Amino acid sequence: MSDPLTSLFNSFDTFNSFDYSKVLKLNDYSPSVQQHLANVYLALVACLVSAAVGVWVSMVTSMGNIFGLLGSMGMILWIQMDQNKHDLTRRLVMLCGFGVFQGISVGPLISLAIDVDPAIIMTAVLGTVTVFACFSASAIMAKRRSYLFLGGILSSAISLMFLLSFANIFFQSSNLYALQLYGGLMVFSGYVVFDTQLILEKAELGSRDVIGHALELFLDFMAILIRIIVILMKSSKKKKGRNSNDRR
């Protein structure tokens, strides 16, 4: 008798009434690859829900982001080093554990954003979902391998952002910080496109690591979400500052 979590994934294999290729341009990919992508998105949703639980835990218990960061590092190493890629149930639990720790690590930022303006979180989540969905769809519907060239460009951009971040420790430039913030948003939006096409190509070559692939997309999603939250916080603070000056 199979366990419920494995049955949940297997249910996609028997759910043949919905043809993904009729909605998205997936005709270039085999049905098994299309099914793999659906399973990846299912695991991604589970991880995002776990992250929301982690945020709640952080806000209720006042756990610091250091605990979340250490837990996240431990879980991601466990997932990457795990050799049994086919045990979906166990690996899904590991992924959800990582999601909880990620939620705990960003909990203080979420609390701060709520203090600035409670509407920021809902706006940021909706904005992130929109960006993620649009860039994912563009990667899926584009010609196969057409965006894989972005890998080198995006890696170089990440390296440049790291150098700018290090330099800004000494210069404390608001312009450099803005460049990192908005540049990072663009880079990780590009990673959604790149990672989606890379996942499809890996699946075509036989790599069906549902949890590992969902982890890559989750990291992209969280990177975009965090940057949108910070951008909205800065905008809200500036608006409140202008309003305060107008009253004077």
Tab-separated table of C-alpha atoms in Angstrom:
chain	number	residue	atom	x	y	z
A	1	MET	CA	0.000	0.000	0.000
A	2	SER	CA	1.502	3.355	-1.082
A	3	ASP	CA	1.650	6.320	1.237
A	4	PRO	CA	-0.586	9.371	0.665
A	5	LEU	CA	2.163	11.720	-0.521
A	6	THR	CA	3.412	9.306	-3.181
A	7	SER	CA	-0.171	8.669	-4.259
A	8	LEU	CA	-0.636	12.423	-4.621
A	9	PHE	CA	2.219	12.610	-7.102
A	10	ASN	CA	1.146	9.438	-8.878
A	11	SER	CA	-2.339	10.830	-9.318
A	12	PHE	CA	-0.926	13.198	-11.921
A	13	ASP	CA	0.150	10.233	-14.020
A	14	THR	CA	-3.408	8.902	-14.203
A	15	PHE	CA	-5.070	12.282	-14.643
A	16	ASN	CA	-5.311	12.195	-18.424
A	17	SER	CA	-8.401	14.332	-18.936
A	18	PHE	CA	-6.309	17.509	-19.042
A	19	ASP	CA	-3.903	18.033	-21.932
A	20	TYR	CA	-1.236	20.555	-20.926
A	21	SER	CA	-0.048	20.940	-24.522
A	22	LYS	CA	-3.426	22.448	-25.475
A	23	VAL	CA	-2.916	25.289	-22.999
A	24	LEU	CA	0.841	25.730	-23.220
A	25	LYS	CA	3.200	25.149	-26.119
A	26	LEU	CA	4.538	21.863	-24.788
A	27	ASN	CA	4.312	19.856	-28.000
A	28	ASP	CA	8.126	19.877	-28.275
A	29	TYR	CA	8.332	17.899	-25.045
A	30	SER	CA	7.269	14.335	-24.374
A	31	PRO	CA	4.195	13.650	-22.195
A	32	SER	CA	6.424	12.328	-19.413
A	33	VAL	CA	8.382	15.602	-19.361
A	34	GLN	CA	5.147	17.596	-19.252
A	35	GLN	CA	4.046	15.438	-16.340
A	36	HIS	CA	7.386	15.988	-14.617
A	37	LEU	CA	6.960	19.753	-14.892
A	38	ALA	CA	3.462	19.513	-13.383
A	39	ASN	CA	4.907	17.521	-10.461
A	40	VAL	CA	7.655	20.117	-10.001
A	41	TYR	CA	5.078	22.892	-9.710
A	42	LEU	CA	3.066	20.811	-7.240
A	43	ALA	CA	6.166	20.402	-5.055
A	44	LEU	CA	6.880	24.134	-5.441
A	45	VAL	CA	3.419	25.013	-4.126
A	46	ALA	CA	3.938	22.688	-1.139
A	47	CYS	CA	7.258	24.414	-0.382
A	48	LEU	CA	5.690	27.876	-0.636
A	49	VAL	CA	2.932	26.874	1.778
A	50	SER	CA	5.621	25.571	4.155
A	51	ALA	CA	7.449	28.894	3.875
A	52	ALA	CA	4.237	30.706	4.846
A	53	VAL	CA	4.049	28.456	7.922
A	54	GLY	CA	7.663	29.353	8.710
A	55	VAL	CA	6.845	33.072	8.518
A	56	TRP	CA	3.959	32.534	10.931
A	57	VAL	CA	6.236	30.595	13.320
A	58	SER	CA	8.790	33.407	13.181
A	59	MET	CA	6.191	36.063	13.969
A	60	VAL	CA	4.635	34.074	16.819
A	61	THR	CA	7.870	32.915	18.448
A	62	SER	CA	10.091	35.895	17.510
A	63	MET	CA	12.733	33.530	16.150
A	64	GLY	CA	15.693	35.341	14.610
A	65	ASN	CA	16.639	34.949	10.975
A	66	ILE	CA	19.984	33.409	12.007
A	67	PHE	CA	18.157	30.269	13.151
A	68	GLY	CA	16.290	30.173	9.853
A	69	LEU	CA	19.449	30.700	7.795
A	70	LEU	CA	21.334	27.934	9.604
A	71	GLY	CA	18.376	25.577	9.236
A	72	SER	CA	18.038	26.452	5.548
A	73	MET	CA	21.716	25.747	4.913
A	74	GLY	CA	21.464	22.392	6.640
A	75	MET	CA	18.332	21.370	4.743
A	76	ILE	CA	19.615	22.429	1.339
A	77	LEU	CA	22.841	20.473	1.879
A	78	TRP	CA	20.788	17.445	2.907
A	79	ILE	CA	18.621	17.699	-0.195
A	80	GLN	CA	21.579	18.149	-2.550
A	81	MET	CA	23.649	15.351	-1.015
A	82	ASP	CA	20.762	12.892	-0.795
A	83	GLN	CA	21.381	10.037	-3.216
A	84	ASN	CA	17.905	8.513	-3.227
A	85	LYS	CA	16.260	10.915	-5.680
A	86	HIS	CA	13.272	8.640	-6.261
A	87	ASP	CA	11.915	8.646	-2.705
A	88	LEU	CA	9.446	11.455	-3.330
A	89	THR	CA	7.786	11.316	0.068
A	90	ARG	CA	10.984	11.657	2.066
A	91	ARG	CA	12.428	14.306	-0.240
A	92	LEU	CA	9.174	16.292	-0.225
A	93	VAL	CA	9.321	16.380	3.580
A	94	MET	CA	12.918	17.627	3.302
A	95	LEU	CA	11.857	20.307	0.807
A	96	CYS	CA	9.011	21.444	3.044
A	97	GLY	CA	11.423	21.562	5.975
A	98	PHE	CA	13.655	23.821	3.934
A	99	GLY	CA	10.617	25.971	3.124
A	100	VAL	CA	9.786	26.339	6.836
A	101	PHE	CA	13.331	27.444	7.663
A	102	GLN	CA	13.292	29.888	4.734
A	103	GLY	CA	10.045	31.316	6.058
A	104	ILE	CA	11.596	31.735	9.499
A	105	SER	CA	14.616	33.510	7.989
A	106	VAL	CA	12.478	36.073	6.130
A	107	GLY	CA	9.983	36.422	8.993
A	108	PRO	CA	11.664	39.544	10.462
A	109	LEU	CA	11.523	41.252	7.036
A	110	ILE	CA	7.831	40.380	6.727
A	111	SER	CA	7.156	41.798	10.209
A	112	LEU	CA	9.011	44.988	9.358
A	113	ALA	CA	7.071	45.368	6.103
A	114	ILE	CA	3.770	44.930	7.965
A	115	ASP	CA	4.818	47.651	10.402
A	116	VAL	CA	5.489	49.995	7.472
A	117	ASP	CA	2.300	49.131	5.581
A	118	PRO	CA	0.261	45.899	5.946
A	119	ALA	CA	-0.725	46.095	2.264
A	120	ILE	CA	2.887	45.610	1.180
A	121	ILE	CA	2.884	41.840	1.730
A	122	MET	CA	-0.208	41.090	-0.348
A	123	THR	CA	0.994	43.418	-3.108
A	124	ALA	CA	4.445	41.797	-3.085
A	125	VAL	CA	3.040	38.257	-3.186
A	126	LEU	CA	0.686	39.073	-6.065
A	127	GLY	CA	3.480	40.859	-7.902
A	128	THR	CA	5.871	37.943	-7.428
A	129	VAL	CA	3.300	35.392	-8.580
A	130	THR	CA	2.614	37.506	-11.671
A	131	VAL	CA	6.305	37.905	-12.527
A	132	PHE	CA	7.011	34.224	-11.888
A	133	ALA	CA	4.022	33.038	-13.928
A	134	CYS	CA	4.779	35.323	-16.887
A	135	PHE	CA	8.461	34.425	-17.093
A	136	SER	CA	7.727	30.711	-16.599
A	137	ALA	CA	5.143	30.780	-19.384
A	138	SER	CA	7.549	32.572	-21.712
A	139	ALA	CA	10.183	29.893	-21.063
A	140	ILE	CA	7.705	27.057	-21.642
A	141	MET	CA	6.221	28.495	-24.826
A	142	ALA	CA	9.527	29.599	-26.336
A	143	LYS	CA	11.563	27.479	-28.710
A	144	ARG	CA	13.495	24.711	-26.964
A	145	ARG	CA	16.880	25.752	-25.546
A	146	SER	CA	16.346	29.311	-26.806
A	147	TYR	CA	17.071	30.844	-23.382
A	148	LEU	CA	19.800	28.530	-22.137
A	149	PHE	CA	22.416	31.031	-23.307
A	150	LEU	CA	21.286	33.224	-20.387
A	151	GLY	CA	23.104	30.975	-17.918
A	152	GLY	CA	26.511	32.559	-18.445
A	153	ILE	CA	25.130	36.099	-18.520
A	154	LEU	CA	23.132	35.611	-15.317
A	155	SER	CA	26.066	34.005	-13.510
A	156	SER	CA	28.274	36.953	-14.465
A	157	ALA	CA	25.583	39.361	-13.279
A	158	ILE	CA	25.369	37.582	-9.915
A	159	SER	CA	29.151	37.830	-9.532
A	160	LEU	CA	29.027	41.547	-10.354
A	161	MET	CA	26.227	42.100	-7.819
A	162	PHE	CA	28.274	40.319	-5.168
A	163	LEU	CA	31.252	42.595	-5.861
A	164	LEU	CA	29.017	45.669	-5.741
A	165	SER	CA	27.535	44.492	-2.445
A	166	PHE	CA	31.008	44.030	-0.995
A	167	ALA	CA	32.130	47.437	-2.270
A	168	ASN	CA	29.048	49.106	-0.847
A	169	ILE	CA	30.050	47.998	2.644
A	170	PHE	CA	32.711	50.706	2.428
A	171	PHE	CA	31.046	53.291	0.154
A	172	GLN	CA	27.526	53.128	1.655
A	173	SER	CA	26.094	54.451	-1.621
A	174	SER	CA	22.309	54.568	-2.005
A	175	ASN	CA	22.754	54.425	-5.793
A	176	LEU	CA	24.774	51.231	-5.577
A	177	TYR	CA	22.172	49.753	-3.252
A	178	ALA	CA	19.384	50.639	-5.704
A	179	LEU	CA	21.408	49.075	-8.536
A	180	GLN	CA	21.768	45.862	-6.538
A	181	LEU	CA	18.087	45.854	-5.644
A	182	TYR	CA	16.599	46.456	-9.079
A	183	GLY	CA	19.395	44.606	-10.851
A	184	GLY	CA	18.814	41.606	-8.613
A	185	LEU	CA	15.122	41.657	-9.444
A	186	MET	CA	15.930	41.547	-13.154
A	187	VAL	CA	18.561	38.833	-12.733
A	188	PHE	CA	16.347	36.479	-10.740
A	189	SER	CA	13.448	37.067	-13.117
A	190	GLY	CA	15.843	35.917	-15.829
A	191	TYR	CA	16.732	32.889	-13.736
A	192	VAL	CA	13.063	31.847	-13.763
A	193	VAL	CA	13.245	31.632	-17.559
A	194	PHE	CA	16.640	29.925	-17.565
A	195	ASP	CA	15.872	27.423	-14.802
A	196	THR	CA	12.505	26.483	-16.319
A	197	GLN	CA	14.050	25.653	-19.685
A	198	LEU	CA	16.976	23.902	-18.010
A	199	ILE	CA	14.578	21.750	-15.972
A	200	LEU	CA	12.720	20.754	-19.148
A	201	GLU	CA	15.941	19.847	-20.933
A	202	LYS	CA	17.250	17.887	-17.952
A	203	ALA	CA	13.957	15.998	-17.838
A	204	GLU	CA	14.229	15.169	-21.533
A	205	LEU	CA	17.696	13.741	-20.836
A	206	GLY	CA	16.315	11.562	-18.032
A	207	SER	CA	16.850	13.685	-14.908
A	208	ARG	CA	13.511	13.508	-13.092
A	209	ASP	CA	14.507	14.962	-9.714
A	210	VAL	CA	11.178	16.602	-8.879
A	211	ILE	CA	12.318	17.962	-5.520
A	212	GLY	CA	15.670	19.278	-6.731
A	213	HIS	CA	14.016	21.084	-9.632
A	214	ALA	CA	11.297	22.525	-7.387
A	215	LEU	CA	14.018	23.772	-5.038
A	216	GLU	CA	15.638	25.757	-7.871
A	217	LEU	CA	12.363	27.482	-8.734
A	218	PHE	CA	11.576	28.124	-5.068
A	219	LEU	CA	14.877	29.949	-4.612
A	220	ASP	CA	14.081	32.104	-7.662
A	221	PHE	CA	10.607	32.866	-6.307
A	222	MET	CA	11.884	33.872	-2.873
A	223	ALA	CA	14.656	36.043	-4.317
A	224	ILE	CA	12.094	37.964	-6.381
A	225	LEU	CA	9.652	38.228	-3.459
A	226	ILE	CA	12.243	39.629	-1.054
A	227	ARG	CA	13.352	42.289	-3.521
A	228	ILE	CA	9.805	43.364	-4.318
A	229	ILE	CA	9.049	43.658	-0.587
A	230	VAL	CA	12.113	45.857	-0.041
A	231	ILE	CA	11.277	48.022	-3.066
A	232	LEU	CA	7.706	48.525	-1.826
A	233	MET	CA	8.931	49.335	1.675
A	234	LYS	CA	11.295	51.996	0.342
A	235	SER	CA	8.515	53.444	-1.794
A	236	SER	CA	6.068	53.511	1.122
A	237	LYS	CA	8.572	55.210	3.422
A	238	LYS	CA	9.297	57.873	0.803
A	239	LYS	CA	5.578	58.480	0.318
A	240	LYS	CA	5.014	58.829	4.066
A	241	GLY	CA	7.975	61.189	4.279
A	242	ARG	CA	6.566	63.417	1.546
A	243	ASN	CA	3.143	63.444	3.179
A	244	SER	CA	4.698	64.385	6.506
A	245	ASN	CA	6.574	67.273	4.884
A	246	ASP	CA	3.403	68.473	3.140
A	247	ARG	CA	1.559	68.684	6.462
A	248	ARG	CA	4.283	70.929	7.831
